[in-house]
Amino acid sequence: MESISRISSMMDTARELTLEAAQSAGTVRSSSARSIPRDMSTNQIKKLLDSRSDRDILEGLRKVIGMMYRSKLCLPFFSSIVKNVASPNIEIKKLVYIYLLHHAESEPDLALLSINTIQRSLTDQNPQVRALALRVMSGIRVPVISQIVSLAIKRGCGDMSPYVRKAAALAIPKCYRLDPNTLPQLCEYLSILLGDKQYFVVGSAVTAFLQVCPERIDLIHRHYRALVRRLVDMDEWGQLATLKVMIYYGRKCFPRKTKWHKKGKKRGFYEEEENNNDEDKNTGQEVQVLDPDLELLLKACKNLLQSRNSAVVVAVARCFLYLGTPEYIDSAVGPLVALLRSPLDVRQIAMYNIVAVCLIRPEPFVTYVSHFLVHATDPADVSRLKFEIMTLLFPHCEPLIREMILSELEHFTRASNMELVQESVRAIGRCAQNDSKASARCLRLLLQQISSQDGHLVAESLTVIRHLIQQDPQAHIKTVIRLAKNLDTTTDPQARASIIWLVGEFSGVEDQDNIAPDVLRILAKGFPDESEAAKLQIVLLAAKVYLHYLNRTSPPPDQEPHDTKQASPTLQPSNPFSPPDDESGFEASASPFGNNDSLPPHQQHPHPPDSDPDPSSSSHPIPLLYKHILLLTRYDTSYDLRDRARTYSALLSHPGTTQLASLLLLAPKPVPHTPSPSEGRQGLMLGSCSLVIGGAAAGDGVVKGYENLPDWVREGEEPDRTLRDNGDEIAAATTITARGLGRNIVPAVDRLGGAGTPSAGTAGTAKGAVGGKEKEKTFEDWLAEEESSSEESSQGDDDEDESEDDESEEEEEGEEESDPLVRS
């Protein structure tokens, strides 16, 4: 008994020591893992990989994977790692597979040694191991194994586990990139996976479809309604891929149909009133008519507007914008505006998409205008986009909201950021351009900025003011006078040039409001100190003032002198850019530079007493100012300025060229239109990368891989609607399958022995099978036709016994009945 108790006490002591040793080993191992440096020698790692203990192998694999993600050389461990691919431990298999995916292309020969082991894993009982093996086999980028990968995908498509089928769907694009010749086989696998009942398998299959064969929309026909029903249950990646496919499918398979919707009116009690109502058919509007299958898609997308993923919300808005009616677009406005509460990166991308929608349909955003007020933490790009949205919504808002928008823009004209100042001034100009009623208020805001000490603000404000004045020149004469008074305080070169140009445009007004000569006189004093931009405008102003003086002092060319009794032929205005009629050149032609005999009478004889014989040689201050400006420009250092002055001098040197000078200098200027900054991106697809970082114009500077949205299919060219039915109900293109019988039905023309025209029967069959314009005949219809044909044949046998006289009478009656038709 004593020995037994001693043995039991020793066993208890050993058990306690074992537990303590295990605990201490665990703590030492954890502390050593923290204290040991990350980098171990190659021999130590290989020793761990070659160990028989799963713990050492796992630790060695972790070290290698850590080195691999730190971009360190891991190829020396390839042979030691590959031999562990047959380990039954799933954690070791995962790490080995990760290593193979990264380095199989560098060592293809050694990687092929593991293919047999990976193939055996495809039949493992664990579905996770099977899916992982399929993923690794398709990820090994060695072209030799493309057929093996294709067979593995085929096996995965029929697997019982949905995880394996999902892995097979994700392996299809990898196999296609490995060998494009396997496309026919992969299309068959895709057709199977698109009809899968598990939603996460279908999402991966649609993603593979977009990467492998996006033009094969015939694979989508029979699975269209199933994809729409499973759209809500897919993950975010599957929803994005499916929505993209559905946009292209909707444009190619559903024609855009419209109908004329009349406004509701009371029906007249009498027929005369109804006829009068028929005359008002043009008072309605054109409304889009949705296909039932397309409406099924749009209704299914409405649930996705509550998605937590911002990309899904933008994709749904894109689907509504390009496929739906305005009512569907209005329902997506609220979720789009809600994205402005997202992080900064999401907010900026959402703003680009909101602007794109607002350019097409701004009315639904009016109720959310307060969400587009600029915050102090908004970056410059977001602030600029908010300014643009406010200008787009400005003409659709109420007066109180308009005043709030203008106050917001006026506030940012005093900001410290120069980009915000310029954008706010431009936004005020666009507000005045979009709404003529607010132009006066906007002009007052801009005129307040003229006295600012900031030259950039003044220059930008004057540019916008110039555009506003050109919209209605006669109403802004006083405004030009007010701007001219600011020339003494304005120092910015572009601002002074804008004011001088405006004064020159109004140099032909009445004498009481014509300040152009006085402005020219003042500017001539400080001409040498002006900038080049201002000098160019001063020279132009001098030419315009002098040209107006010539037009006022010289009589019109068609006026005859009073002191001549015999009228001479009047010079007809000729095109100065046309060649001469003969070889004698311009001297023999009726030109102002020709002989005196060919000139008009008022140039051959002295001028009337009330006009100067030579306006340029008179003592009037305007010709003197003009000559003074030309003399100042003769010795200027700017080549452009000297050339410009020389051109004006040659153009105005002779009174006969005033008509050409008026055409060049005093021609009416087109009213400038400042487009919205994002109008150039309007053709880019919503939600695309090119919309955010692409060029300013659609198709110019877009991101590589961008595809434009296809046009709507024409009505009558769309695929048959029956193709979207179930597989058992799909009719073939050349034959009609009987319901429940499983055999091909012979056309009625052949069965009745040519009783009808064969071409009509064939065309009707093809039209019913492909075009879908006529309703297909059922088996009972064919039987009814057989019975009617048998009755007609029996009646024909009875009629053969009748006499020939009756037949001749029937023929005559038939001819008499057909004669009116022929004559008609």
mmCIF file of C-alpha atoms in Angstrom, residues 152-447:
data_model
loop_
_atom_site.group_PDB
_atom_site.id
_atom_site.type_symbol
_atom_site.label_atom_id
_atom_site.label_comp_id
_atom_site.label_asym_id
_atom_site.label_seq_id
_atom_site.Cartn_x
_atom_site.Cartn_y
_atom_site.Cartn_z
ATOM 1 C CA ALA A 152 -10.974 21.640 -62.831
ATOM 2 C CA ILE A 153 -13.431 24.477 -63.510
ATOM 3 C CA LYS A 154 -15.794 22.033 -65.205
ATOM 4 C CA ARG A 155 -15.673 19.816 -62.134
ATOM 5 C CA GLY A 156 -16.194 22.810 -59.883
ATOM 6 C CA CYS A 157 -19.302 23.915 -61.795
ATOM 7 C CA GLY A 158 -21.005 20.666 -60.840
ATOM 8 C CA ASP A 159 -19.851 20.591 -57.239
ATOM 9 C CA MET A 160 -22.440 20.273 -54.487
ATOM 10 C CA SER A 161 -20.914 23.062 -52.409
ATOM 11 C CA PRO A 162 -21.752 26.639 -53.470
ATOM 12 C CA TYR A 163 -18.352 27.823 -52.238
ATOM 13 C CA VAL A 164 -16.636 25.559 -54.768
ATOM 14 C CA ARG A 165 -18.939 26.793 -57.539
ATOM 15 C CA LYS A 166 -18.119 30.370 -56.587
ATOM 16 C CA ALA A 167 -14.422 29.545 -56.783
ATOM 17 C CA ALA A 168 -15.035 28.014 -60.223
ATOM 18 C CA ALA A 169 -16.728 31.231 -61.384
ATOM 19 C CA LEU A 170 -13.820 33.333 -60.152
ATOM 20 C CA ALA A 171 -11.348 30.972 -61.858
ATOM 21 C CA ILE A 172 -12.895 31.485 -65.325
ATOM 22 C CA PRO A 173 -11.261 34.904 -66.011
ATOM 23 C CA LYS A 174 -7.891 33.563 -64.843
ATOM 24 C CA CYS A 175 -8.155 30.611 -67.205
ATOM 25 C CA TYR A 176 -9.135 32.934 -70.060
ATOM 26 C CA ARG A 177 -6.097 35.155 -69.460
ATOM 27 C CA LEU A 178 -3.959 32.032 -69.303
ATOM 28 C CA ASP A 179 -5.210 30.704 -72.665
ATOM 29 C CA PRO A 180 -7.788 32.686 -74.708
ATOM 30 C CA ASN A 181 -8.425 29.636 -76.888
ATOM 31 C CA THR A 182 -10.500 28.120 -74.086
ATOM 32 C CA LEU A 183 -13.238 30.748 -74.582
ATOM 33 C CA PRO A 184 -15.898 28.361 -76.063
ATOM 34 C CA GLN A 185 -15.558 26.024 -73.095
ATOM 35 C CA LEU A 186 -15.629 28.872 -70.605
ATOM 36 C CA CYS A 187 -18.810 30.283 -72.164
ATOM 37 C CA GLU A 188 -20.523 26.958 -71.529
ATOM 38 C CA TYR A 189 -19.402 27.021 -67.911
ATOM 39 C CA LEU A 190 -20.648 30.596 -67.567
ATOM 40 C CA SER A 191 -24.054 29.644 -68.936
ATOM 41 C CA ILE A 192 -24.320 26.979 -66.230
ATOM 42 C CA LEU A 193 -23.156 29.230 -63.401
ATOM 43 C CA LEU A 194 -25.435 32.131 -64.418
ATOM 44 C CA GLY A 195 -28.412 29.868 -63.757
ATOM 45 C CA ASP A 196 -27.210 28.837 -60.303
ATOM 46 C CA LYS A 197 -29.707 29.141 -57.473
ATOM 47 C CA GLN A 198 -27.223 30.551 -54.972
ATOM 48 C CA TYR A 199 -27.015 34.317 -55.154
ATOM 49 C CA PHE A 200 -23.299 34.583 -54.283
ATOM 50 C CA VAL A 201 -22.450 32.120 -57.055
ATOM 51 C CA VAL A 202 -24.470 34.172 -59.549
ATOM 52 C CA GLY A 203 -22.717 37.407 -58.523
ATOM 53 C CA SER A 204 -19.297 35.876 -59.170
ATOM 54 C CA ALA A 205 -20.538 34.444 -62.485
ATOM 55 C CA VAL A 206 -21.704 37.887 -63.648
ATOM 56 C CA THR A 207 -18.314 39.345 -62.679
ATOM 57 C CA ALA A 208 -16.605 36.651 -64.755
ATOM 58 C CA PHE A 209 -19.007 37.349 -67.628
ATOM 59 C CA LEU A 210 -17.953 41.010 -67.717
ATOM 60 C CA GLN A 211 -14.283 40.077 -67.881
ATOM 61 C CA VAL A 212 -14.503 37.233 -70.401
ATOM 62 C CA CYS A 213 -17.314 37.868 -72.897
ATOM 63 C CA PRO A 214 -19.347 41.022 -72.157
ATOM 64 C CA GLU A 215 -20.657 41.149 -75.733
ATOM 65 C CA ARG A 216 -22.374 37.740 -75.467
ATOM 66 C CA ILE A 217 -25.731 39.022 -74.269
ATOM 67 C CA ASP A 218 -27.342 35.845 -75.604
ATOM 68 C CA LEU A 219 -26.072 34.129 -72.445
ATOM 69 C CA ILE A 220 -28.167 36.542 -70.344
ATOM 70 C CA HIS A 221 -31.540 36.084 -72.090
ATOM 71 C CA ARG A 222 -32.776 32.992 -70.310
ATOM 72 C CA HIS A 223 -31.328 34.065 -66.936
ATOM 73 C CA TYR A 224 -32.477 37.714 -67.048
ATOM 74 C CA ARG A 225 -35.447 37.471 -64.698
ATOM 75 C CA ALA A 226 -33.615 35.187 -62.280
ATOM 76 C CA LEU A 227 -30.734 37.670 -62.095
ATOM 77 C CA VAL A 228 -33.152 40.518 -61.399
ATOM 78 C CA ARG A 229 -34.823 38.563 -58.586
ATOM 79 C CA ARG A 230 -31.485 37.657 -56.960
ATOM 80 C CA LEU A 231 -30.085 41.176 -57.284
ATOM 81 C CA VAL A 232 -31.102 42.203 -53.764
ATOM 82 C CA ASP A 233 -29.436 39.181 -52.131
ATOM 83 C CA MET A 234 -26.047 39.512 -53.840
ATOM 84 C CA ASP A 235 -23.013 41.035 -52.208
ATOM 85 C CA GLU A 236 -21.924 44.545 -53.182
ATOM 86 C CA TRP A 237 -19.446 43.372 -55.813
ATOM 87 C CA GLY A 238 -22.040 41.155 -57.430
ATOM 88 C CA GLN A 239 -24.611 43.954 -57.392
ATOM 89 C CA LEU A 240 -22.210 46.349 -59.102
ATOM 90 C CA ALA A 241 -21.376 43.826 -61.812
ATOM 91 C CA THR A 242 -25.019 42.883 -62.356
ATOM 92 C CA LEU A 243 -26.175 46.499 -62.599
ATOM 93 C CA LYS A 244 -23.475 47.229 -65.159
ATOM 94 C CA VAL A 245 -24.524 44.231 -67.242
ATOM 95 C CA MET A 246 -28.180 45.215 -67.002
ATOM 96 C CA ILE A 247 -27.522 48.729 -68.302
ATOM 97 C CA TYR A 248 -25.896 47.375 -71.458
ATOM 98 C CA TYR A 249 -28.533 44.664 -71.748
ATOM 99 C CA GLY A 250 -31.367 47.174 -71.382
ATOM 100 C CA ARG A 251 -29.987 49.436 -74.109
ATOM 101 C CA LYS A 252 -29.486 46.529 -76.531
ATOM 102 C CA CYS A 253 -32.674 44.552 -75.879
ATOM 103 C CA PHE A 254 -35.388 47.082 -74.961
ATOM 104 C CA PRO A 255 -36.291 49.748 -77.535
ATOM 105 C CA ARG A 256 -37.175 53.213 -76.319
ATOM 106 C CA LYS A 257 -40.922 53.533 -76.818
ATOM 107 C CA THR A 258 -42.916 56.690 -76.278
ATOM 108 C CA LYS A 259 -46.544 57.662 -76.486
ATOM 109 C CA TRP A 260 -48.346 60.968 -76.689
ATOM 110 C CA HIS A 261 -50.066 61.682 -73.412
ATOM 111 C CA LYS A 262 -52.861 64.234 -73.695
ATOM 112 C CA LYS A 263 -53.794 66.523 -70.876
ATOM 113 C CA GLY A 264 -56.989 65.575 -69.150
ATOM 114 C CA LYS A 265 -60.051 67.412 -70.440
ATOM 115 C CA LYS A 266 -63.760 67.005 -69.961
ATOM 116 C CA ARG A 267 -65.483 65.059 -72.674
ATOM 117 C CA GLY A 268 -68.113 66.932 -74.601
ATOM 118 C CA PHE A 269 -71.712 65.805 -74.445
ATOM 119 C CA TYR A 270 -72.283 66.318 -78.141
ATOM 120 C CA GLU A 271 -70.246 65.022 -81.047
ATOM 121 C CA GLU A 272 -69.349 68.552 -82.119
ATOM 122 C CA GLU A 273 -67.626 69.153 -78.820
ATOM 123 C CA GLU A 274 -65.723 65.872 -79.175
ATOM 124 C CA ASN A 275 -64.533 66.943 -82.596
ATOM 125 C CA ASN A 276 -63.348 70.223 -81.145
ATOM 126 C CA ASN A 277 -61.437 68.326 -78.495
ATOM 127 C CA ASP A 278 -59.690 66.321 -81.201
ATOM 128 C CA GLU A 279 -58.146 69.512 -82.476
ATOM 129 C CA ASP A 280 -56.242 69.916 -79.204
ATOM 130 C CA LYS A 281 -54.193 66.744 -79.570
ATOM 131 C CA ASN A 282 -50.959 68.688 -79.690
ATOM 132 C CA THR A 283 -51.438 70.036 -76.174
ATOM 133 C CA GLY A 284 -50.109 66.859 -74.498
ATOM 134 C CA GLN A 285 -46.588 65.625 -73.872
ATOM 135 C CA GLU A 286 -44.477 62.671 -74.929
ATOM 136 C CA VAL A 287 -44.166 59.991 -72.243
ATOM 137 C CA GLN A 288 -41.782 57.043 -72.212
ATOM 138 C CA VAL A 289 -43.366 53.587 -72.150
ATOM 139 C CA LEU A 290 -41.402 50.926 -70.260
ATOM 140 C CA ASP A 291 -41.165 47.287 -71.256
ATOM 141 C CA PRO A 292 -42.511 44.957 -68.526
ATOM 142 C CA ASP A 293 -39.130 43.248 -68.134
ATOM 143 C CA LEU A 294 -37.345 46.598 -67.945
ATOM 144 C CA GLU A 295 -39.812 47.823 -65.347
ATOM 145 C CA LEU A 296 -39.133 44.632 -63.373
ATOM 146 C CA LEU A 297 -35.445 45.584 -63.242
ATOM 147 C CA LEU A 298 -36.123 49.179 -62.195
ATOM 148 C CA LYS A 299 -38.440 48.108 -59.402
ATOM 149 C CA ALA A 300 -35.854 45.615 -58.133
ATOM 150 C CA CYS A 301 -33.198 48.351 -58.121
ATOM 151 C CA LYS A 302 -35.272 50.614 -55.870
ATOM 152 C CA ASN A 303 -34.479 48.431 -52.861
ATOM 153 C CA LEU A 304 -30.753 48.933 -53.425
ATOM 154 C CA LEU A 305 -31.038 52.670 -52.775
ATOM 155 C CA GLN A 306 -30.861 51.800 -49.071
ATOM 156 C CA SER A 307 -27.514 50.043 -49.509
ATOM 157 C CA ARG A 308 -24.666 50.912 -47.178
ATOM 158 C CA ASN A 309 -22.257 50.875 -50.114
ATOM 159 C CA SER A 310 -21.998 54.236 -51.881
ATOM 160 C CA ALA A 311 -20.922 52.615 -55.160
ATOM 161 C CA VAL A 312 -24.162 50.611 -55.272
ATOM 162 C CA VAL A 313 -26.232 53.771 -54.753
ATOM 163 C CA VAL A 314 -24.415 55.504 -57.626
ATOM 164 C CA ALA A 315 -24.859 52.414 -59.828
ATOM 165 C CA VAL A 316 -28.612 52.404 -59.160
ATOM 166 C CA ALA A 317 -28.806 56.117 -60.001
ATOM 167 C CA ARG A 318 -26.951 55.385 -63.224
ATOM 168 C CA CYS A 319 -29.432 52.631 -64.062
ATOM 169 C CA PHE A 320 -32.374 54.979 -63.456
ATOM 170 C CA LEU A 321 -30.755 57.795 -65.437
ATOM 171 C CA TYR A 322 -30.027 55.780 -68.571
ATOM 172 C CA LEU A 323 -32.932 53.308 -68.522
ATOM 173 C CA GLY A 324 -35.761 54.717 -66.433
ATOM 174 C CA THR A 325 -38.272 57.520 -66.490
ATOM 175 C CA PRO A 326 -37.970 60.870 -64.646
ATOM 176 C CA GLU A 327 -39.937 59.422 -61.734
ATOM 177 C CA TYR A 328 -37.219 56.849 -61.101
ATOM 178 C CA ILE A 329 -34.515 59.523 -61.327
ATOM 179 C CA ASP A 330 -36.325 61.605 -58.718
ATOM 180 C CA SER A 331 -36.365 58.644 -56.312
ATOM 181 C CA ALA A 332 -32.553 58.369 -56.486
ATOM 182 C CA VAL A 333 -31.860 62.026 -55.671
ATOM 183 C CA GLY A 334 -32.306 61.658 -51.905
ATOM 184 C CA PRO A 335 -29.861 58.722 -51.513
ATOM 185 C CA LEU A 336 -27.331 60.547 -53.677
ATOM 186 C CA VAL A 337 -27.494 63.641 -51.469
ATOM 187 C CA ALA A 338 -27.163 61.406 -48.395
ATOM 188 C CA LEU A 339 -23.695 60.407 -49.617
ATOM 189 C CA LEU A 340 -22.485 63.902 -48.701
ATOM 190 C CA ARG A 341 -22.373 62.696 -45.078
ATOM 191 C CA SER A 342 -19.758 60.095 -46.030
ATOM 192 C CA PRO A 343 -15.981 60.451 -45.613
ATOM 193 C CA LEU A 344 -14.119 63.022 -47.657
ATOM 194 C CA ASP A 345 -13.011 60.739 -50.498
ATOM 195 C CA VAL A 346 -16.515 59.336 -50.975
ATOM 196 C CA ARG A 347 -18.005 62.816 -50.712
ATOM 197 C CA GLN A 348 -15.842 64.195 -53.500
ATOM 198 C CA ILE A 349 -16.707 61.359 -55.909
ATOM 199 C CA ALA A 350 -20.382 61.664 -54.991
ATOM 200 C CA MET A 351 -20.271 65.387 -55.847
ATOM 201 C CA TYR A 352 -19.056 64.671 -59.382
ATOM 202 C CA ASN A 353 -21.931 62.250 -59.917
ATOM 203 C CA ILE A 354 -24.487 64.628 -58.391
ATOM 204 C CA VAL A 355 -23.354 67.383 -60.764
ATOM 205 C CA ALA A 356 -23.701 64.990 -63.718
ATOM 206 C CA VAL A 357 -27.294 64.163 -62.717
ATOM 207 C CA CYS A 358 -28.077 67.821 -61.984
ATOM 208 C CA LEU A 359 -27.014 68.844 -65.488
ATOM 209 C CA ILE A 360 -29.700 66.545 -66.904
ATOM 210 C CA ARG A 361 -32.477 66.981 -64.346
ATOM 211 C CA PRO A 362 -31.937 69.743 -61.741
ATOM 212 C CA GLU A 363 -35.510 70.122 -60.446
ATOM 213 C CA PRO A 364 -35.444 67.294 -57.818
ATOM 214 C CA PHE A 365 -32.350 68.771 -56.146
ATOM 215 C CA VAL A 366 -34.054 72.072 -55.290
ATOM 216 C CA THR A 367 -35.361 70.745 -51.966
ATOM 217 C CA TYR A 368 -31.814 69.748 -50.957
ATOM 218 C CA VAL A 369 -30.148 73.062 -51.803
ATOM 219 C CA SER A 370 -29.146 73.632 -48.176
ATOM 220 C CA HIS A 371 -26.966 70.499 -48.317
ATOM 221 C CA PHE A 372 -24.752 72.189 -50.903
ATOM 222 C CA LEU A 373 -23.705 75.144 -48.765
ATOM 223 C CA VAL A 374 -19.931 75.265 -48.454
ATOM 224 C CA HIS A 375 -18.377 74.318 -45.124
ATOM 225 C CA ALA A 376 -15.091 75.562 -43.767
ATOM 226 C CA THR A 377 -13.605 72.046 -43.859
ATOM 227 C CA ASP A 378 -14.490 71.386 -47.498
ATOM 228 C CA PRO A 379 -11.511 71.153 -49.858
ATOM 229 C CA ALA A 380 -11.284 73.365 -52.922
ATOM 230 C CA ASP A 381 -12.626 70.733 -55.348
ATOM 231 C CA VAL A 382 -15.722 70.044 -53.262
ATOM 232 C CA SER A 383 -16.357 73.785 -52.807
ATOM 233 C CA ARG A 384 -16.077 74.373 -56.540
ATOM 234 C CA LEU A 385 -18.563 71.581 -57.262
ATOM 235 C CA LYS A 386 -20.981 72.984 -54.676
ATOM 236 C CA PHE A 387 -20.783 76.402 -56.315
ATOM 237 C CA GLU A 388 -21.583 74.787 -59.635
ATOM 238 C CA ILE A 389 -24.603 72.933 -58.249
ATOM 239 C CA MET A 390 -25.955 76.123 -56.677
ATOM 240 C CA THR A 391 -25.705 77.942 -60.010
ATOM 241 C CA LEU A 392 -27.509 75.082 -61.756
ATOM 242 C CA LEU A 393 -30.315 75.127 -59.200
ATOM 243 C CA PHE A 394 -30.538 78.936 -59.070
ATOM 244 C CA PRO A 395 -33.152 79.466 -61.843
ATOM 245 C CA HIS A 396 -35.396 76.740 -60.387
ATOM 246 C CA CYS A 397 -35.482 78.060 -56.800
ATOM 247 C CA GLU A 398 -37.846 80.402 -55.044
ATOM 248 C CA PRO A 399 -36.836 84.068 -54.532
ATOM 249 C CA LEU A 400 -35.884 83.473 -50.898
ATOM 250 C CA ILE A 401 -33.604 80.584 -51.839
ATOM 251 C CA ARG A 402 -32.060 82.653 -54.631
ATOM 252 C CA GLU A 403 -31.216 85.402 -52.193
ATOM 253 C CA MET A 404 -29.599 82.816 -49.893
ATOM 254 C CA ILE A 405 -27.468 81.478 -52.759
ATOM 255 C CA LEU A 406 -26.308 84.959 -53.758
ATOM 256 C CA SER A 407 -25.465 85.776 -50.129
ATOM 257 C CA GLU A 408 -23.448 82.568 -49.910
ATOM 258 C CA LEU A 409 -21.519 83.415 -53.064
ATOM 259 C CA GLU A 410 -20.989 87.011 -51.950
ATOM 260 C CA HIS A 411 -19.533 85.780 -48.667
ATOM 261 C CA PHE A 412 -16.859 83.742 -50.434
ATOM 262 C CA THR A 413 -15.769 86.711 -52.571
ATOM 263 C CA ARG A 414 -14.009 87.895 -49.399
ATOM 264 C CA ALA A 415 -12.308 84.566 -48.694
ATOM 265 C CA SER A 416 -8.548 84.232 -48.292
ATOM 266 C CA ASN A 417 -8.312 81.440 -50.847
ATOM 267 C CA MET A 418 -7.915 82.986 -54.286
ATOM 268 C CA GLU A 419 -9.369 79.947 -56.052
ATOM 269 C CA LEU A 420 -12.563 80.219 -54.024
ATOM 270 C CA VAL A 421 -12.759 83.955 -54.734
ATOM 271 C CA GLN A 422 -12.518 83.451 -58.482
ATOM 272 C CA GLU A 423 -14.981 80.552 -58.480
ATOM 273 C CA SER A 424 -17.512 82.517 -56.427
ATOM 274 C CA VAL A 425 -17.332 85.486 -58.829
ATOM 275 C CA ARG A 426 -17.775 83.192 -61.830
ATOM 276 C CA ALA A 427 -20.685 81.516 -60.089
ATOM 277 C CA ILE A 428 -22.391 84.890 -59.597
ATOM 278 C CA GLY A 429 -21.991 85.537 -63.318
ATOM 279 C CA ARG A 430 -23.528 82.164 -64.193
ATOM 280 C CA CYS A 431 -26.451 82.890 -61.875
ATOM 281 C CA ALA A 432 -27.127 86.138 -63.739
ATOM 282 C CA GLN A 433 -26.768 84.337 -67.043
ATOM 283 C CA ASN A 434 -29.217 81.564 -66.099
ATOM 284 C CA ASP A 435 -31.842 83.953 -64.725
ATOM 285 C CA SER A 436 -32.249 87.351 -66.380
ATOM 286 C CA LYS A 437 -34.427 88.613 -63.521
ATOM 287 C CA ALA A 438 -31.513 88.363 -61.096
ATOM 288 C CA SER A 439 -28.948 89.984 -63.420
ATOM 289 C CA ALA A 440 -29.382 93.409 -61.821
ATOM 290 C CA ARG A 441 -28.808 92.000 -58.323
ATOM 291 C CA CYS A 442 -25.753 90.071 -59.506
ATOM 292 C CA LEU A 443 -24.380 93.144 -61.271
ATOM 293 C CA ARG A 444 -24.645 95.187 -58.087
ATOM 294 C CA LEU A 445 -22.732 92.500 -56.185
ATOM 295 C CA LEU A 446 -19.996 92.498 -58.779
ATOM 296 C CA LEU A 447 -19.736 96.285 -58.930
#
